[in-house]
mmCIF file of C-alpha atoms in Angstrom:
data_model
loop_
_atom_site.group_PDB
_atom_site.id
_atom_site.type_symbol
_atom_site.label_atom_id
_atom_site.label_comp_id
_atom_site.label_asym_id
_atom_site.label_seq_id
_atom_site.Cartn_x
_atom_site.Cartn_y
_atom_site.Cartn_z
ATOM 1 C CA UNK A 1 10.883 -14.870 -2.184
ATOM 2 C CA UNK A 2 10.763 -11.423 -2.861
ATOM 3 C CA UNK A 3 11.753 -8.496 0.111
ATOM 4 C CA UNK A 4 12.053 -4.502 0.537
ATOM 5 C CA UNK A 5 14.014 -2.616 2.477
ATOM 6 C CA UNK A 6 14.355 0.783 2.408
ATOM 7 C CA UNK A 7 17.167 1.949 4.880
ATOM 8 C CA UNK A 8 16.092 4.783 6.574
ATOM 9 C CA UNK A 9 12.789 4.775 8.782
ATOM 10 C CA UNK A 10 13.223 8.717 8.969
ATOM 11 C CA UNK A 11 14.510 11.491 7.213
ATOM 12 C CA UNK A 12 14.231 15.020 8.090
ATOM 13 C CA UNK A 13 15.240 17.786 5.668
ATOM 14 C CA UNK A 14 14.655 21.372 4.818
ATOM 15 C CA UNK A 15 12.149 23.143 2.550
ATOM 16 C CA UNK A 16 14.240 23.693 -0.808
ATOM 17 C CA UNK A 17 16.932 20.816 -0.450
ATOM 18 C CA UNK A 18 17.065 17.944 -2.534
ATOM 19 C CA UNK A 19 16.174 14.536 -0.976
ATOM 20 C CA UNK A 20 17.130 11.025 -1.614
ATOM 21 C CA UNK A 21 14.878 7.770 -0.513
ATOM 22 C CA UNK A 22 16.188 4.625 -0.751
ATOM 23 C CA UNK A 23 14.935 1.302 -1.634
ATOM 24 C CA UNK A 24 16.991 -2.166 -2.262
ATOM 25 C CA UNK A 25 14.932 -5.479 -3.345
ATOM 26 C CA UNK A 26 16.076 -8.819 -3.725
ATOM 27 C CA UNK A 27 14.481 -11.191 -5.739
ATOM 28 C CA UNK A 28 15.275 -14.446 -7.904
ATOM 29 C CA UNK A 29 13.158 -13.295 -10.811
ATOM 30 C CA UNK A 30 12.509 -9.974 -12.928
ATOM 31 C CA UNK A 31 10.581 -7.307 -10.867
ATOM 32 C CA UNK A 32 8.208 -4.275 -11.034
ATOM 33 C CA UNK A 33 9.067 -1.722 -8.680
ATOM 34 C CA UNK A 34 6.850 0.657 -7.490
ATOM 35 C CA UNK A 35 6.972 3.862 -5.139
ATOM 36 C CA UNK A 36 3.386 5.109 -3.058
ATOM 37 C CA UNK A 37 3.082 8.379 -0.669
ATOM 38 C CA UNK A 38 0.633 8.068 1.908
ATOM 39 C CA UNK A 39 -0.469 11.232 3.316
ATOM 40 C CA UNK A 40 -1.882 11.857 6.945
ATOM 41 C CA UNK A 41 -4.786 10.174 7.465
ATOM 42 C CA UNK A 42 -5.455 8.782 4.063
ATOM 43 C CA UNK A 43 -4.644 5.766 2.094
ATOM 44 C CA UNK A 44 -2.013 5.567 -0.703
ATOM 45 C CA UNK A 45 -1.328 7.167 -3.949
ATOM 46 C CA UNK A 46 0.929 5.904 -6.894
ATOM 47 C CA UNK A 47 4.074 7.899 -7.239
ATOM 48 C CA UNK A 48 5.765 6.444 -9.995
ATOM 49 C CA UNK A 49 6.459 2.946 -11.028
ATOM 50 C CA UNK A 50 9.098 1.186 -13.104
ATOM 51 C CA UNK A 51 8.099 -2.395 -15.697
ATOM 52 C CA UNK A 52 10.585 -1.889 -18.331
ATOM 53 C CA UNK A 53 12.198 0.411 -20.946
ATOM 54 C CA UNK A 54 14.201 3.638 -19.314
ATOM 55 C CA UNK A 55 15.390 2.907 -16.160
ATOM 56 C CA UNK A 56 15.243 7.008 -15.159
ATOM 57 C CA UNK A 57 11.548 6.945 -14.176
ATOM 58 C CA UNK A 58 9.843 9.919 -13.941
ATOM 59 C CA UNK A 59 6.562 10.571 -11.357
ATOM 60 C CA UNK A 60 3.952 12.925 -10.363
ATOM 61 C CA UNK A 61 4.670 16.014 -7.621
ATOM 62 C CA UNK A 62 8.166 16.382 -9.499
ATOM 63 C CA UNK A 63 9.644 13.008 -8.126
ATOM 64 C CA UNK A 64 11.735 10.727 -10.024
ATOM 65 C CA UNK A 65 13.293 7.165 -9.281
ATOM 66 C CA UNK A 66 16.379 5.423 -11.188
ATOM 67 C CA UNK A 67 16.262 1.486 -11.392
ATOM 68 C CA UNK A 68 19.964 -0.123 -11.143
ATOM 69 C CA UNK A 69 19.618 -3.566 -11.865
ATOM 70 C CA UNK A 70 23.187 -4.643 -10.710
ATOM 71 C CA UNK A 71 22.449 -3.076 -7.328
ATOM 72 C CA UNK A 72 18.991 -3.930 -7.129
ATOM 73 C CA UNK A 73 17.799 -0.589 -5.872
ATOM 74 C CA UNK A 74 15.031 2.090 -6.726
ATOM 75 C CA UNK A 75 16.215 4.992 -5.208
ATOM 76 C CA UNK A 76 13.617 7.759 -4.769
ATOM 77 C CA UNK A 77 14.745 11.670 -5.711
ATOM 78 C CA UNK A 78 13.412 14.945 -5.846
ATOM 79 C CA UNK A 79 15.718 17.831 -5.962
ATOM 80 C CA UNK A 80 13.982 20.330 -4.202
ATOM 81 C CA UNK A 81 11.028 19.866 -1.629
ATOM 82 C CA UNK A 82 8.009 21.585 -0.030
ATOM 83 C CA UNK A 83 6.663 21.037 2.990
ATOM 84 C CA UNK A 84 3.424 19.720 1.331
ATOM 85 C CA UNK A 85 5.738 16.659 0.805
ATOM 86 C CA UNK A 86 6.026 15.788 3.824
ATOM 87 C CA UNK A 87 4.429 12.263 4.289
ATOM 88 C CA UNK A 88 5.466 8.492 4.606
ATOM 89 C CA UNK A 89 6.477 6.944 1.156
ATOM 90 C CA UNK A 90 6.975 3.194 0.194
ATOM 91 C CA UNK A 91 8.881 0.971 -2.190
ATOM 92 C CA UNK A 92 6.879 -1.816 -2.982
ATOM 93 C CA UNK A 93 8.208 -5.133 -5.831
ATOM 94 C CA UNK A 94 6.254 -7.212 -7.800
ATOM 95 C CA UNK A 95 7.961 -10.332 -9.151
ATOM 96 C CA UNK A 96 6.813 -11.036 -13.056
ATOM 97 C CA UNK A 97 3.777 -12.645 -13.521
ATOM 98 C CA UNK A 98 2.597 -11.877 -10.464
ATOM 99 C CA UNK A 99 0.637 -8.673 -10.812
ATOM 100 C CA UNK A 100 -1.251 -8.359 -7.265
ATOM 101 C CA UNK A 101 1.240 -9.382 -4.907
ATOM 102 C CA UNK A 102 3.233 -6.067 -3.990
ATOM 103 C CA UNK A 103 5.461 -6.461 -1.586
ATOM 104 C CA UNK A 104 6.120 -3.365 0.055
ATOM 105 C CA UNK A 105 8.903 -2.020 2.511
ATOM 106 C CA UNK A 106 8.367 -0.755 6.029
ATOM 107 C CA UNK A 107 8.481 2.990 4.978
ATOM 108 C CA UNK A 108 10.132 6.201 5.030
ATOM 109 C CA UNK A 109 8.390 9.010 6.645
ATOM 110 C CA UNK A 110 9.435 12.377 4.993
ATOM 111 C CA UNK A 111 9.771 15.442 6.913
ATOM 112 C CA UNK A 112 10.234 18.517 5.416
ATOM 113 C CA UNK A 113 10.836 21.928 7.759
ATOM 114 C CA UNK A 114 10.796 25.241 7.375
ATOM 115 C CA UNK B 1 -11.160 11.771 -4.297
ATOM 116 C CA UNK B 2 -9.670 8.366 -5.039
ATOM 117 C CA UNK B 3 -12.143 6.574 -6.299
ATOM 118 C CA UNK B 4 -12.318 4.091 -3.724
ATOM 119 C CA UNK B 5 -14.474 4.380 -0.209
ATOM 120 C CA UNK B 6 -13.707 3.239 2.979
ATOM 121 C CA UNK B 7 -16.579 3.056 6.116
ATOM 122 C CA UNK B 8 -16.147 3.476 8.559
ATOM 123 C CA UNK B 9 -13.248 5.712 9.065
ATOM 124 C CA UNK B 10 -12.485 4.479 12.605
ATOM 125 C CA UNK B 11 -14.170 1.577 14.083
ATOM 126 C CA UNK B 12 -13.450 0.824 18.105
ATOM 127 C CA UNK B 13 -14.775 -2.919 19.108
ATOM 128 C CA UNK B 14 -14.403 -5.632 22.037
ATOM 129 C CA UNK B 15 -13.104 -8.631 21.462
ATOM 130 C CA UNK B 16 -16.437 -9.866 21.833
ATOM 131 C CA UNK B 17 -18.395 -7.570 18.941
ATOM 132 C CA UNK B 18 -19.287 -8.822 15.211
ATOM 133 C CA UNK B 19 -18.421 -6.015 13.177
ATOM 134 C CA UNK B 20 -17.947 -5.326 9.407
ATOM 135 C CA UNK B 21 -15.631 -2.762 7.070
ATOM 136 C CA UNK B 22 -17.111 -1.918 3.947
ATOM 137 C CA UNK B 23 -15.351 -1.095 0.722
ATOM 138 C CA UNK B 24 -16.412 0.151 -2.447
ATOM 139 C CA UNK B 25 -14.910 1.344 -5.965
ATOM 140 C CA UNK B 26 -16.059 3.608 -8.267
ATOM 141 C CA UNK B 27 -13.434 2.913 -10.808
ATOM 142 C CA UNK B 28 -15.240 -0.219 -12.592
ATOM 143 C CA UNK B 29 -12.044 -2.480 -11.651
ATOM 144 C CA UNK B 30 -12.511 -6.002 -11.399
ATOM 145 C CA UNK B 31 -9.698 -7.044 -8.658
ATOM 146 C CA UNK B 32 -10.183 -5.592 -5.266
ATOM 147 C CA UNK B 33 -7.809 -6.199 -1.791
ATOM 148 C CA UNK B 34 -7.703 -6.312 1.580
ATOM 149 C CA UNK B 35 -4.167 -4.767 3.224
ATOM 150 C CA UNK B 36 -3.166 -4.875 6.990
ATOM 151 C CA UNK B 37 -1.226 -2.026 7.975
ATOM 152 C CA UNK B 38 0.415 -1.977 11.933
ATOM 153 C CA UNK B 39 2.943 0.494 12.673
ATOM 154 C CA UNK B 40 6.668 -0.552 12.152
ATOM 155 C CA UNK B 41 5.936 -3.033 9.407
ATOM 156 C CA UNK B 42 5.282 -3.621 6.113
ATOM 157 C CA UNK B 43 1.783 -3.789 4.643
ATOM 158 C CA UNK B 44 0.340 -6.838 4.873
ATOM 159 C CA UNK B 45 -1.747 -8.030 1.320
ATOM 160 C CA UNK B 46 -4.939 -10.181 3.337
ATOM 161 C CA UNK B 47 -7.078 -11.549 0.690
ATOM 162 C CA UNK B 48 -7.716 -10.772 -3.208
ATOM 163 C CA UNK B 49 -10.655 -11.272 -5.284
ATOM 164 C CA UNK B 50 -10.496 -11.477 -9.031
ATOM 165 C CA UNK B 51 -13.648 -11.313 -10.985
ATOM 166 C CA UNK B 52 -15.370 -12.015 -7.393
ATOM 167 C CA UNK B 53 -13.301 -14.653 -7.019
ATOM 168 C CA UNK B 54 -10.968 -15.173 -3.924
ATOM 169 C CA UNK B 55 -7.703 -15.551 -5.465
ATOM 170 C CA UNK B 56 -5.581 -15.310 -2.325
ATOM 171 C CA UNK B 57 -5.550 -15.667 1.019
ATOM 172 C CA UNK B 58 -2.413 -14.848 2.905
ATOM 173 C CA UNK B 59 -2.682 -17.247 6.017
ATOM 174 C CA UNK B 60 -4.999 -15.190 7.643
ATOM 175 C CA UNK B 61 -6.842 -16.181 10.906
ATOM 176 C CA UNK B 62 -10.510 -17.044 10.297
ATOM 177 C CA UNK B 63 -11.796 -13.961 12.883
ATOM 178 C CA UNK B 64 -11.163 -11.975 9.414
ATOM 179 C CA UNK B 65 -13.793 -13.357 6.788
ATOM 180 C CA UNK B 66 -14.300 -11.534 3.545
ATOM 181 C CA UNK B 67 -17.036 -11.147 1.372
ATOM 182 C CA UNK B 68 -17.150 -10.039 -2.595
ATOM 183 C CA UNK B 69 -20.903 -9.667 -3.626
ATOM 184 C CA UNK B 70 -19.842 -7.768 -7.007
ATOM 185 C CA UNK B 71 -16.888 -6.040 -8.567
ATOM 186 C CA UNK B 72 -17.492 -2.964 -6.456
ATOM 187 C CA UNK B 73 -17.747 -4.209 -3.176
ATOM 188 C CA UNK B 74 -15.683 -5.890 -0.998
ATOM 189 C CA UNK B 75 -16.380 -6.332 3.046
ATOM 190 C CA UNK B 76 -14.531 -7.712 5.977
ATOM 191 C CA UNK B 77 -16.272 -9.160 8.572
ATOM 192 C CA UNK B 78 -14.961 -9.209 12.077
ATOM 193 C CA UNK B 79 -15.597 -11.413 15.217
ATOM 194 C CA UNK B 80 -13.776 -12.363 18.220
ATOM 195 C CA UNK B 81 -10.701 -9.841 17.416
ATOM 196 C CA UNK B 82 -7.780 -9.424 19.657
ATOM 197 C CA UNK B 83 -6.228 -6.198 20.675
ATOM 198 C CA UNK B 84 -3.129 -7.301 18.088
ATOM 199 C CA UNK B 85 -5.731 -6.748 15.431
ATOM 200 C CA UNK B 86 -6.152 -2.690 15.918
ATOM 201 C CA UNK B 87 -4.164 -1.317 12.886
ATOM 202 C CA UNK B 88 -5.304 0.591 9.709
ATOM 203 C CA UNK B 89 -7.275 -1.515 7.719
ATOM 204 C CA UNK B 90 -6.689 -0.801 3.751
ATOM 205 C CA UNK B 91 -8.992 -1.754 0.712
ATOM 206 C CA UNK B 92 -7.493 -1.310 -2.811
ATOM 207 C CA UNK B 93 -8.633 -2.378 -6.087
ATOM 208 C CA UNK B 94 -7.168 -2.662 -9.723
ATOM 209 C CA UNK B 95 -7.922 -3.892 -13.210
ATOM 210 C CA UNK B 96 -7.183 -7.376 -13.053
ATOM 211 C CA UNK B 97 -3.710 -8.076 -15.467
ATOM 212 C CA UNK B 98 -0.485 -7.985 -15.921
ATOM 213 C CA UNK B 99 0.968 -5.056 -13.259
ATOM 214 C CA UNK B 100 -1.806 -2.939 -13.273
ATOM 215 C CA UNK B 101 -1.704 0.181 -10.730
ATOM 216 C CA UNK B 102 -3.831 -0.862 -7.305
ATOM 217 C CA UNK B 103 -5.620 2.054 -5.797
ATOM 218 C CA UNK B 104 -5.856 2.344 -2.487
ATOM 219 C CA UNK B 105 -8.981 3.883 -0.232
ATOM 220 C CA UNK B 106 -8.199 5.549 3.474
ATOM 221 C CA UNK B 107 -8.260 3.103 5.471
ATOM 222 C CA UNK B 108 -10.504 2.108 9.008
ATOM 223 C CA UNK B 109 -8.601 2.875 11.523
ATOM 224 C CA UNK B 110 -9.732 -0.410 13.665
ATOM 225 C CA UNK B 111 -9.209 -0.558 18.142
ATOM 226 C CA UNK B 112 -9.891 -3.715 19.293
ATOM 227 C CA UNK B 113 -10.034 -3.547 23.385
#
């Protein structure tokens, strides 16, 4: 069976700096990973995903993520952030073949100050 | 706008009250979902229909029963709740295929007291 974790539950940085979100998977079979942003108060929205090719993926709002197969992780990036980006983000993994069931992690809220 | 409507936005019920949460999807998808989402954990995939069709059900308790009368519309129907039931409920629908990207609505923000 397929799982997400993404390590930190938190993180807190300042407008400008560059921020990194993690996200390990494990999983028996090939995967799709997937990050989402969920702003206050409303549902979620597609960041970026990975299915094959590059493993440098690139998203909307200037984020990236970087698939490493051998460490099963889908680390989210974004080298400098506003405060508008502050919101909770998931990692979510779908195993091949299985295109509806996303398993997501438990999230990372984002805070970004001043 | 996301293309996908939630009502209501927040819904407050006794454990004792029938009610429903609508979705709908102006994106002409043809898969649609029900997610769970408490604080602290995951989301929680509930039921989907493909092509109206309930293609999963994820062991949920028979208070929650859905209904799919067409592509765009997809409805939860709610009786005899318990106060572990009050989370953010989340509809999201897709094309139906291989990976396609599942958009999500707002949520109801459900209370059950």
């Amino acid at each position: 069976a397929q799982s997400v974790t993404q390590l930190d539950s938190q993180v807190p940085v300042f407008e400008e700096a560059p921020v990194e979100l993690r996200c390990n998977y494990s999983s028996s079979v090939s995967v799709y990973l997937f990050w989402y942003v969920q702003y206050p108060n409303q549902g979620l929205q597609l960041l970026l995903k990975y299915l094959s090719g590059s493993t440098l993926v690139k998203g909307i709002n200037g984020f990236e993520a970087e698939f490493n197969k051998s460490q099963t992780s889908f680390h989210l990036r974004k080298p400098s952030v506003h405060i508008s980006d502050t919101a909770e983000y998931f990692c979510a993994v779908s195993e091949g073949g299985s295109n509806y069931k996303l398993t997501f992690g438990k999230g990372t809220l984002l805070t970004v100050n001043p | 706008e996301t293309g996908v409507t939630q009502t209501p936005r927040h819904l407050v019920m006794g454990m004792t009250n029938k009610k429903s949460l609508k979705c709908e999807q102006h994106l002409g998808h043809n898969a649609m979902y029900w997610y769970k989402q408490s604080a602290k954990k995951p989301l929680e995939l509930m039921f989907v229909y493909n092509f109206k069709e309930q293609t999963e059900n994820n062991s949920v308790p028979s208070r929650f029963s859905p209904e799919c009368p067409n592509s765009s519309h997809l409805f939860l129907h709610l009786h005899t709740l318990q106060p572990e039931d009050s989370a953010l409920y989340l509809c999201a629908s897709s094309q139906a295929g291989v990976v396609e990207t599942q958009y999500f609505g707002p949520g109801t923000r459900l209370l059950v007291l």
